mmCIF file of C-alpha atoms in Angstrom:
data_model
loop_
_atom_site.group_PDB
_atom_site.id
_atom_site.type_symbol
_atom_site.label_atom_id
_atom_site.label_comp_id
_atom_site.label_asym_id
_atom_site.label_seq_id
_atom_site.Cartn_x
_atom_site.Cartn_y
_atom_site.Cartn_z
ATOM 1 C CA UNK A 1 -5.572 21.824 -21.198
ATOM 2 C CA UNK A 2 -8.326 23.208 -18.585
ATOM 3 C CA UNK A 3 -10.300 19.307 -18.803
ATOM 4 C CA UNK A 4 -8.237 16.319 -17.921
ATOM 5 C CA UNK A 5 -10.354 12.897 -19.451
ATOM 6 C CA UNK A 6 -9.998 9.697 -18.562
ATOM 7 C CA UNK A 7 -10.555 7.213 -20.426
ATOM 8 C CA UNK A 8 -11.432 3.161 -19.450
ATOM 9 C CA UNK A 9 -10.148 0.674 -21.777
ATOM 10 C CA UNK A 10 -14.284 -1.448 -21.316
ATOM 11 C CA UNK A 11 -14.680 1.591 -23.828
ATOM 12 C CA UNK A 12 -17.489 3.021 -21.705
ATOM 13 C CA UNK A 13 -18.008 6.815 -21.765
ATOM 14 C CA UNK A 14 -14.878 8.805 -20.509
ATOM 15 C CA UNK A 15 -14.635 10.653 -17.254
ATOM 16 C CA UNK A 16 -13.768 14.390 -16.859
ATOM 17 C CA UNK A 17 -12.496 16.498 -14.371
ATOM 18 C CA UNK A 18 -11.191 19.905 -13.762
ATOM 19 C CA UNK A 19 -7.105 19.974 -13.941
ATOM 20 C CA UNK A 20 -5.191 21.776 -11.357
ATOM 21 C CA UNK A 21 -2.499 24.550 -12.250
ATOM 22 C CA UNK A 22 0.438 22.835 -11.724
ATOM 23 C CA UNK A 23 0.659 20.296 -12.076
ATOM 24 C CA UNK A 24 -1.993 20.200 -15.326
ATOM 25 C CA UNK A 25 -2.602 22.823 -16.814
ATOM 26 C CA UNK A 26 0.845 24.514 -17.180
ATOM 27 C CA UNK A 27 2.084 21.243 -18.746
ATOM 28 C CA UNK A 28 -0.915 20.469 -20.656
ATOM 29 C CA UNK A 29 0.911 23.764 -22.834
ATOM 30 C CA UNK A 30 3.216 21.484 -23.695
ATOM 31 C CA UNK A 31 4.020 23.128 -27.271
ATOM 32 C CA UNK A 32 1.916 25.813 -27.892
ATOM 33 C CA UNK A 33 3.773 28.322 -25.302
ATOM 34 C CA UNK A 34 3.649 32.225 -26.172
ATOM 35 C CA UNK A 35 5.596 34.814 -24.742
ATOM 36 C CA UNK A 36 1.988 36.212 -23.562
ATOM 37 C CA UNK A 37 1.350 33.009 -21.519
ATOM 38 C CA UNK A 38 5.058 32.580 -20.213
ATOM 39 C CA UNK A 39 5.015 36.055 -18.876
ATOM 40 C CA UNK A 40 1.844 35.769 -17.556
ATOM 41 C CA UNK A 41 2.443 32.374 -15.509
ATOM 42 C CA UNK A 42 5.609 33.832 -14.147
ATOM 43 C CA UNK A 43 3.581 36.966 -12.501
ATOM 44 C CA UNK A 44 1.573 34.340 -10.993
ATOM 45 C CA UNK A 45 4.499 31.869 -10.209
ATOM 46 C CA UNK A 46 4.689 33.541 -6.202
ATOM 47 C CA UNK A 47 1.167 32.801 -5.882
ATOM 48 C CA UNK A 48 1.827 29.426 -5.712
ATOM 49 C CA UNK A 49 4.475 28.913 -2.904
ATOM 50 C CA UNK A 50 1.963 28.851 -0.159
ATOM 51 C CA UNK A 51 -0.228 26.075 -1.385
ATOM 52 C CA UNK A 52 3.154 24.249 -2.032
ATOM 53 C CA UNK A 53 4.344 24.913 1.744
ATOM 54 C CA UNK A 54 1.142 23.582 2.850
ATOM 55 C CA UNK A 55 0.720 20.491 0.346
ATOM 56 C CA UNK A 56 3.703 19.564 -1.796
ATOM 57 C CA UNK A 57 2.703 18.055 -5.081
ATOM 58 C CA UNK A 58 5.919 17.059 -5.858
ATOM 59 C CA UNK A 59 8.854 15.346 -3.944
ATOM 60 C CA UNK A 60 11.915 14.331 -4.686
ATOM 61 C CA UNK A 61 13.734 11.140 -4.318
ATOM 62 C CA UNK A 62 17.177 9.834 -4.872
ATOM 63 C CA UNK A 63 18.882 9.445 -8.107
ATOM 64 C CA UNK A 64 19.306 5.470 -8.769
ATOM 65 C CA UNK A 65 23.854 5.955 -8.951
ATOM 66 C CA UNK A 66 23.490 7.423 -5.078
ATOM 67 C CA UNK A 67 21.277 4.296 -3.443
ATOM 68 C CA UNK A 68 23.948 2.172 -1.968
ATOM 69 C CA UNK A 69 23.376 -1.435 -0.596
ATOM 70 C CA UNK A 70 22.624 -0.565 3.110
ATOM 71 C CA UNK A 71 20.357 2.018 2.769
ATOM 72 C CA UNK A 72 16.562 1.628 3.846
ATOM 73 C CA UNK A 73 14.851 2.738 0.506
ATOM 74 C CA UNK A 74 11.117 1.809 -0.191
ATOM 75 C CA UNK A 75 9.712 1.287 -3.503
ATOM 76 C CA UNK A 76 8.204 4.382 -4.201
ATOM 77 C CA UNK A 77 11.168 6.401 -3.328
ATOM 78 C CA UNK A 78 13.301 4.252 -6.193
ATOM 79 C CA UNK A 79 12.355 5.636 -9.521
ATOM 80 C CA UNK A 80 13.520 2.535 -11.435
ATOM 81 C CA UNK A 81 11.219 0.698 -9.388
ATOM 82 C CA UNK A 82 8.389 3.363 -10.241
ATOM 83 C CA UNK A 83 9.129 2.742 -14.053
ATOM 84 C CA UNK A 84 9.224 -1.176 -14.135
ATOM 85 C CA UNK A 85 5.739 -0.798 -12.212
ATOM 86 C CA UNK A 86 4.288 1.106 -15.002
ATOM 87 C CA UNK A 87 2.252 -0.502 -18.413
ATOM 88 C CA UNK A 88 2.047 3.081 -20.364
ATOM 89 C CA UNK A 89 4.744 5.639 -20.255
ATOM 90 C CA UNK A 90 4.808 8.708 -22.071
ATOM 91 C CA UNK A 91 7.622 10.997 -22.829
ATOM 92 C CA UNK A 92 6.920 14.810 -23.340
ATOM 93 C CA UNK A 93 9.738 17.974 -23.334
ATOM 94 C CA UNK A 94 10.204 19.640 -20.066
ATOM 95 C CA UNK A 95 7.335 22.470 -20.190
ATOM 96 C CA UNK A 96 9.945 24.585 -17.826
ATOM 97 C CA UNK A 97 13.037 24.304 -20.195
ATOM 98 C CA UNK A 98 10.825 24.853 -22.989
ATOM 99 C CA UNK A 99 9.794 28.069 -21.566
ATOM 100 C CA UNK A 100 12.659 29.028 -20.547
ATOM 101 C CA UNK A 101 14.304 28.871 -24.144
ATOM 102 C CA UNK A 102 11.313 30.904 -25.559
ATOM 103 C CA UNK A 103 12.647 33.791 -23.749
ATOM 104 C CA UNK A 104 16.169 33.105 -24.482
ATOM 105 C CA UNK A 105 17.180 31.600 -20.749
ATOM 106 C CA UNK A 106 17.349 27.643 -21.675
ATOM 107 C CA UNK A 107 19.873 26.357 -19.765
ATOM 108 C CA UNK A 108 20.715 23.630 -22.216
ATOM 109 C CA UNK A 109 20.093 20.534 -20.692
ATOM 110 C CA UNK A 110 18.182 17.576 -22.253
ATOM 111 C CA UNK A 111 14.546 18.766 -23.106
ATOM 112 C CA UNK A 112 12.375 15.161 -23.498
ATOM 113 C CA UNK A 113 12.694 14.267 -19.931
ATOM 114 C CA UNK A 114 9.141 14.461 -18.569
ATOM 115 C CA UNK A 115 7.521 10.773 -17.758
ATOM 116 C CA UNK A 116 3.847 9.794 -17.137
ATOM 117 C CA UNK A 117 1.959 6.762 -16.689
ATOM 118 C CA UNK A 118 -1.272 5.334 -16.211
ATOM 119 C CA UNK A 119 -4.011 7.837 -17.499
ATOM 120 C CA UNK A 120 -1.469 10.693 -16.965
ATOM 121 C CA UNK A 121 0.120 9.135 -19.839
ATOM 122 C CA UNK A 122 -2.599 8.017 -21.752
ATOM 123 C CA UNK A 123 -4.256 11.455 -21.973
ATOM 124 C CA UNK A 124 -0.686 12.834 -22.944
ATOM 125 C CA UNK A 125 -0.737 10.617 -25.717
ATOM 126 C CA UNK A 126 -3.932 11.149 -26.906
ATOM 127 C CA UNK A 127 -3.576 14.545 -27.242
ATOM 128 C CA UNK A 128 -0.391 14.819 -29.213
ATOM 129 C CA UNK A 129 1.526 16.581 -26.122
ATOM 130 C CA UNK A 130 4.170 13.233 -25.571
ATOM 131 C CA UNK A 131 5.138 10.415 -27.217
ATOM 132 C CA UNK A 132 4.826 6.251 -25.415
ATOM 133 C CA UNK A 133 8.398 4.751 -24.931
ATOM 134 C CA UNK A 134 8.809 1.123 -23.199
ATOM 135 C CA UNK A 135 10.557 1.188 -19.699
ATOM 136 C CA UNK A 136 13.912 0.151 -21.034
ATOM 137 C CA UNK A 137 13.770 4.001 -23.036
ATOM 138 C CA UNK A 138 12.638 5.331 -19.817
ATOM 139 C CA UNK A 139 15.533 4.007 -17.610
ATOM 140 C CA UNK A 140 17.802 5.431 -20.253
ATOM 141 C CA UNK A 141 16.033 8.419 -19.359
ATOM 142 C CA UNK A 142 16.660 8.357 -15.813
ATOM 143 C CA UNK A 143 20.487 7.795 -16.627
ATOM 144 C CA UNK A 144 20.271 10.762 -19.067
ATOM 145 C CA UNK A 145 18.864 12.607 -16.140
ATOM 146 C CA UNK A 146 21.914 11.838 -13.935
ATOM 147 C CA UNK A 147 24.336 12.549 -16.317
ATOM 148 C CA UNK A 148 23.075 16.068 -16.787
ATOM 149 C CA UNK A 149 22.618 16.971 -13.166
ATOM 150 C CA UNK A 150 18.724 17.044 -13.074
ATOM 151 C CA UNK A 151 16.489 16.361 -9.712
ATOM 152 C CA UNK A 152 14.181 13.503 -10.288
ATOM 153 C CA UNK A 153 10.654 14.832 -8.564
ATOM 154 C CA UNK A 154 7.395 11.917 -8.685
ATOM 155 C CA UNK A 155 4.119 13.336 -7.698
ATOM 156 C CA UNK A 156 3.824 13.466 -4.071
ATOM 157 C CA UNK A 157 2.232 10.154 -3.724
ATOM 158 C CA UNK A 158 3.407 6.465 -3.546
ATOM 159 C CA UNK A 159 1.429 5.946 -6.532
ATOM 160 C CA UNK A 160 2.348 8.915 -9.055
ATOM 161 C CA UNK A 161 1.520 9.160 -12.271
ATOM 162 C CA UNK A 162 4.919 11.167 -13.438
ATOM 163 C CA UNK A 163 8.385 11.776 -12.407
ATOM 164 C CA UNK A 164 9.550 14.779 -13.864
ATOM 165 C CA UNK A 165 13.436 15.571 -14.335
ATOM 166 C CA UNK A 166 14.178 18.939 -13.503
ATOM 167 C CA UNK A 167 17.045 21.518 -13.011
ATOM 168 C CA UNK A 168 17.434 24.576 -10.707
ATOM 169 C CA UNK A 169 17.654 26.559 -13.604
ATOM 170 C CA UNK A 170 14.130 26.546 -15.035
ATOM 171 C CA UNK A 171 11.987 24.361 -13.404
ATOM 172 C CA UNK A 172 9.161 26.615 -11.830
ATOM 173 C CA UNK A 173 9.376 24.492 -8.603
ATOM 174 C CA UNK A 174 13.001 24.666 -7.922
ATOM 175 C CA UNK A 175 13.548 28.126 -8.994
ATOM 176 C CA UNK A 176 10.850 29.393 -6.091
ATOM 177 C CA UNK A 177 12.594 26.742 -3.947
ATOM 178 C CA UNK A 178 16.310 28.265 -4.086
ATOM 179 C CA UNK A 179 14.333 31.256 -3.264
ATOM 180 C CA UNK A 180 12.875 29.402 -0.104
ATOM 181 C CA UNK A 181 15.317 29.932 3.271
ATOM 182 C CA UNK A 182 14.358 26.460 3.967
ATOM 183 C CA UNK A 183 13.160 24.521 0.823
ATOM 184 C CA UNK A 184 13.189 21.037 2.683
ATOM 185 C CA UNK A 185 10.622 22.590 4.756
ATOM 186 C CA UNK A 186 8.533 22.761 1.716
ATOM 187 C CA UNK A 187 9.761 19.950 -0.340
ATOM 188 C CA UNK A 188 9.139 16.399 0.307
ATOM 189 C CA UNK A 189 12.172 14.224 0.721
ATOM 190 C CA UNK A 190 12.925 11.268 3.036
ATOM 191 C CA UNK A 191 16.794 12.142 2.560
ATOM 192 C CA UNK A 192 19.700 13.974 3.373
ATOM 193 C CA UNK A 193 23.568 14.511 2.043
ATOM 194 C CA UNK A 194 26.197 13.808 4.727
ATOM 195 C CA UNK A 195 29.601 14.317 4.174
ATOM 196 C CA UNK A 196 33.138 12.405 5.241
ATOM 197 C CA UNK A 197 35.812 15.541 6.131
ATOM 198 C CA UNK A 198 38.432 13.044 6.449
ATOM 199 C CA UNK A 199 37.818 11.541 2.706
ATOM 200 C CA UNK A 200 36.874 14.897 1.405
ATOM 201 C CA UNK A 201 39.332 16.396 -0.618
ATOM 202 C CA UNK A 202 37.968 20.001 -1.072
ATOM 203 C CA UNK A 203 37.603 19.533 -4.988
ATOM 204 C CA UNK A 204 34.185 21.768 -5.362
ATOM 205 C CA UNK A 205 32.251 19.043 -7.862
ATOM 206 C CA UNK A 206 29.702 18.621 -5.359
ATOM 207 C CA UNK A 207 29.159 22.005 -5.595
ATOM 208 C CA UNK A 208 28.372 22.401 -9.359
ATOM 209 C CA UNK A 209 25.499 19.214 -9.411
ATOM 210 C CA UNK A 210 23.728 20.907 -6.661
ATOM 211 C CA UNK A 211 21.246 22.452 -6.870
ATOM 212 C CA UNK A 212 19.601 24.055 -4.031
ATOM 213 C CA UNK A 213 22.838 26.160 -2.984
ATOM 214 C CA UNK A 214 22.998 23.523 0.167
ATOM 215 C CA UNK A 215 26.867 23.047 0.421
ATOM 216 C CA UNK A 216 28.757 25.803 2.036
ATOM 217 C CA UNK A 217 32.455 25.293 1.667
ATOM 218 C CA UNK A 218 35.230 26.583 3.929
ATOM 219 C CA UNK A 219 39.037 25.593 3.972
ATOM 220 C CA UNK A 220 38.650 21.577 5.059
ATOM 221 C CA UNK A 221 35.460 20.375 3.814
ATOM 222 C CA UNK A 222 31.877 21.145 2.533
ATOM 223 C CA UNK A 223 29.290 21.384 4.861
ATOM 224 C CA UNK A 224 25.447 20.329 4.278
ATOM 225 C CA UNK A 225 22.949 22.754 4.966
ATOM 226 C CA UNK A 226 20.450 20.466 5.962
ATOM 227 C CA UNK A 227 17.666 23.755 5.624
ATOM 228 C CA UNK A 228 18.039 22.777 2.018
ATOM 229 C CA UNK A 229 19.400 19.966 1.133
ATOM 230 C CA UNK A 230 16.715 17.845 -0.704
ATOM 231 C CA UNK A 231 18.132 15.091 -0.763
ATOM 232 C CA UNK A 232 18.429 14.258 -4.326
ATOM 233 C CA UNK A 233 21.812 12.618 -4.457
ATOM 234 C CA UNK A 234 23.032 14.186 -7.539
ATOM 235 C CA UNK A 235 26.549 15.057 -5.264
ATOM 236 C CA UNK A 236 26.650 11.559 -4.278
ATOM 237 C CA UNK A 237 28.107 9.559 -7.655
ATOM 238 C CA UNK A 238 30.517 12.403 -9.117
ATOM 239 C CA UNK A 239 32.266 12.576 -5.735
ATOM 240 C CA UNK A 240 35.843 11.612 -6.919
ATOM 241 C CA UNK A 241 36.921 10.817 -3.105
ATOM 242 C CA UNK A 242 33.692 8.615 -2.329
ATOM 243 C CA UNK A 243 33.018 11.231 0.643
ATOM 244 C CA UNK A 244 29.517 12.352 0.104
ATOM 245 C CA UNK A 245 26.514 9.636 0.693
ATOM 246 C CA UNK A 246 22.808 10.019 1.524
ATOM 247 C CA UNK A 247 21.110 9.321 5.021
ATOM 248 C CA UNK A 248 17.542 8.605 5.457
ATOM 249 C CA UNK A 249 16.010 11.182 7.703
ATOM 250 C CA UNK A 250 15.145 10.547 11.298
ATOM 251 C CA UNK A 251 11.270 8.768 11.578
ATOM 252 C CA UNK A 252 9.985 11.981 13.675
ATOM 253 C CA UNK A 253 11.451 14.023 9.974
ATOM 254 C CA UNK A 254 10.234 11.393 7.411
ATOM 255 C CA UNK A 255 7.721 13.149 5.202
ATOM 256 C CA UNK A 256 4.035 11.752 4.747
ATOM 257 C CA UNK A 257 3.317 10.528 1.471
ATOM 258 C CA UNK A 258 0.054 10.230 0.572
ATOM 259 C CA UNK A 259 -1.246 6.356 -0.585
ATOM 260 C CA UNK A 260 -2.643 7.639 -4.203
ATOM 261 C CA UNK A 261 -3.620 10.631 -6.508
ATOM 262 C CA UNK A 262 -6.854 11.350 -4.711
ATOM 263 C CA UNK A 263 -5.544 11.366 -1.669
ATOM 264 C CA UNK A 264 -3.269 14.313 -2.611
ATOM 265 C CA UNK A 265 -6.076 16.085 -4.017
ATOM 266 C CA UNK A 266 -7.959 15.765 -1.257
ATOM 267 C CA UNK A 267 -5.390 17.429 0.792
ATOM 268 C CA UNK A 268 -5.018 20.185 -1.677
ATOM 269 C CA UNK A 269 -8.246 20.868 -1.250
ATOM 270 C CA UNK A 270 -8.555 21.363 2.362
ATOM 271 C CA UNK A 271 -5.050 23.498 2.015
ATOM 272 C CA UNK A 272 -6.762 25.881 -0.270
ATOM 273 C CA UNK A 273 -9.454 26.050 1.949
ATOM 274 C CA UNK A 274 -11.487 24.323 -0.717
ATOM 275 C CA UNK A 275 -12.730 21.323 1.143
ATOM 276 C CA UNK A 276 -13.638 20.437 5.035
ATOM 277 C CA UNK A 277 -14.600 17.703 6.324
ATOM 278 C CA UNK A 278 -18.523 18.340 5.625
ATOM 279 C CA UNK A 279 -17.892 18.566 2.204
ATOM 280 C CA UNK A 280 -16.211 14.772 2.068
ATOM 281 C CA UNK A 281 -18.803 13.495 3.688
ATOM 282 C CA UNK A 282 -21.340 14.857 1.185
ATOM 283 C CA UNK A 283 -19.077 13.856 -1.596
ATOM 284 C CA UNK A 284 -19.207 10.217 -0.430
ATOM 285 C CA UNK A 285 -22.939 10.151 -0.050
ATOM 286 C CA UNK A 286 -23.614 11.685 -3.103
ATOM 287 C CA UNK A 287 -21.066 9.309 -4.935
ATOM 288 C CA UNK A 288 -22.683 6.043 -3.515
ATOM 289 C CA UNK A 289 -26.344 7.694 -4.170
ATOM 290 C CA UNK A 290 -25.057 8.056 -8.174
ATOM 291 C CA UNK A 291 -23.814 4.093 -7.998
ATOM 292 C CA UNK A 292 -26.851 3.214 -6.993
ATOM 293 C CA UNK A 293 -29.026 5.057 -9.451
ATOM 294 C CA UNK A 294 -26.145 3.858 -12.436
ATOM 295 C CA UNK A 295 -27.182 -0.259 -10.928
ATOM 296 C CA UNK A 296 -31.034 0.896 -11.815
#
């Protein structure tokens, strides 16, 4: 799990590289967890937060029950749309819920919810860590993942190559996030929950699918704490009064989303400290240099 290949269907020689933490090498354990390993990852779980405050990797985007006709949602931020895009999708179990049950704290919720594409998917498959599923088994997915109250979070770019379905109980990302004063401030997401006082009727439902504590409730109606509110829209479809919908954040608030995978890597980079603006440079020359000697 320290190696992510790629491989090109020409059948020419595969391509390696090293795999980030998270998200990589943590899942690539899909499986073969130990209490050693789960107790070691969660000592070094804090470590993470500040690269995620600087660079999310993930974001999250709307359930597909909470998009209503008039609202402005592009195709990225639609994960049906990301699934019926896709030619190779892999399902593997949740490596959060799965660690979370090996120490006796599952929370119970669907485990096989994990979805990759693309060469994601293809090196999941190749090693034995998911199985491939057409998109028809992967929308069924995404409905699964409403029913049960789980946040659907893509890789943080408009081309991801997952969209993992997690809950505030043991994903690793929204447990340090509930932590967070302000997880929207670290979080990617182009939305936020509004609610109707007048059509509320105080029933507390909302309160139970959320989960980033964002609703505080008084004697009339809930009211969204837009610090961290993620905009998910799992309180949006239970509502039994229709009171709750999502709003698309103001441009000025609108989160950038990087175009692809190495985009997002490249920014990682530079947030770590890792990269500067020398160094791409180099990288570039040094790429074209090896095309040229490859053409010879």
């Amino acid at each position: 799990g320290l190696i992510f290949s790629k491989h090109s269907r020409s059948g020419s020689a595969p391509k390696y590289q090293a795999a980030p933490f998270v998200i990589g090498i943590w899942e690539f354990q899909v499986g073969r967890l130990t209490p050693e390993l789960v107790r070691d990852f969660e000592e070094y779980l804090p470590h993470l937060i500040p690269t995620w405050e600087k660079t999310p990797q993930m974001r999250t985007i709307p359930i597909g029950a909470s998009i209503n006709a008039k609202m402005k949602v592009l195709p990225y931020e639609q994960a049906e749309a990301i699934v019926s895009n896709q030619d190779l999708i892999v399902v593997a179990p949740c490596i959060c819920r799965q660690e979370r049950q090996l120490i006796g704290e599952g929370c119970g919720k669907p485990l096989e919810t994990c979805l990759s594409f693309g060469s994601g998917a293809a090196f999941f498959q190749r090693n034995g860590l998911g199985r491939p599923i057409n998109q028809e088994e992967a929308l069924a997915i995404l409905r699964q993942a409403n029913e049960a109250g789980l946040v659907l979070q893509p890789g943080n770019s408009k081309q991801p190559g997952f969209i993992c379905c997690c809950c505030g109980d043991c994903c690793a990302a929204l447990r340090s996030l509930r932590q967070h004063p302000q997880p929207t401030s670290v979080l990617s997401s182009a939305f936020f929950a509004k609610v109707d006082k007048k059509l509320c009727t105080n029933c507390g439902v909302c309160e139970t699918r959320c989960q980033m504590e964002a609703l505080d409730f008084n004697d009339s109606a809930p009211v969204v704490n837009l610090d961290r509110c993620i905009g998910c829209g799992l309180c949006v479809p239970t509502c039994p009064s229709e009171a709750i919908i999502l709003e698309r954040k103001s441009a000025s608030k609108q989160p950038n989303i990087p175009a692809n995978r190495a985009m997002i890597n490249i920014q990682l980079g530079k947030a770590r400290g890792k990269l500067n603006n020398y160094d791409l440079v180099m990288l570039a020359v040094r790429s074209k240099v090896d095309r040229l000697l490859a053409k010879k």
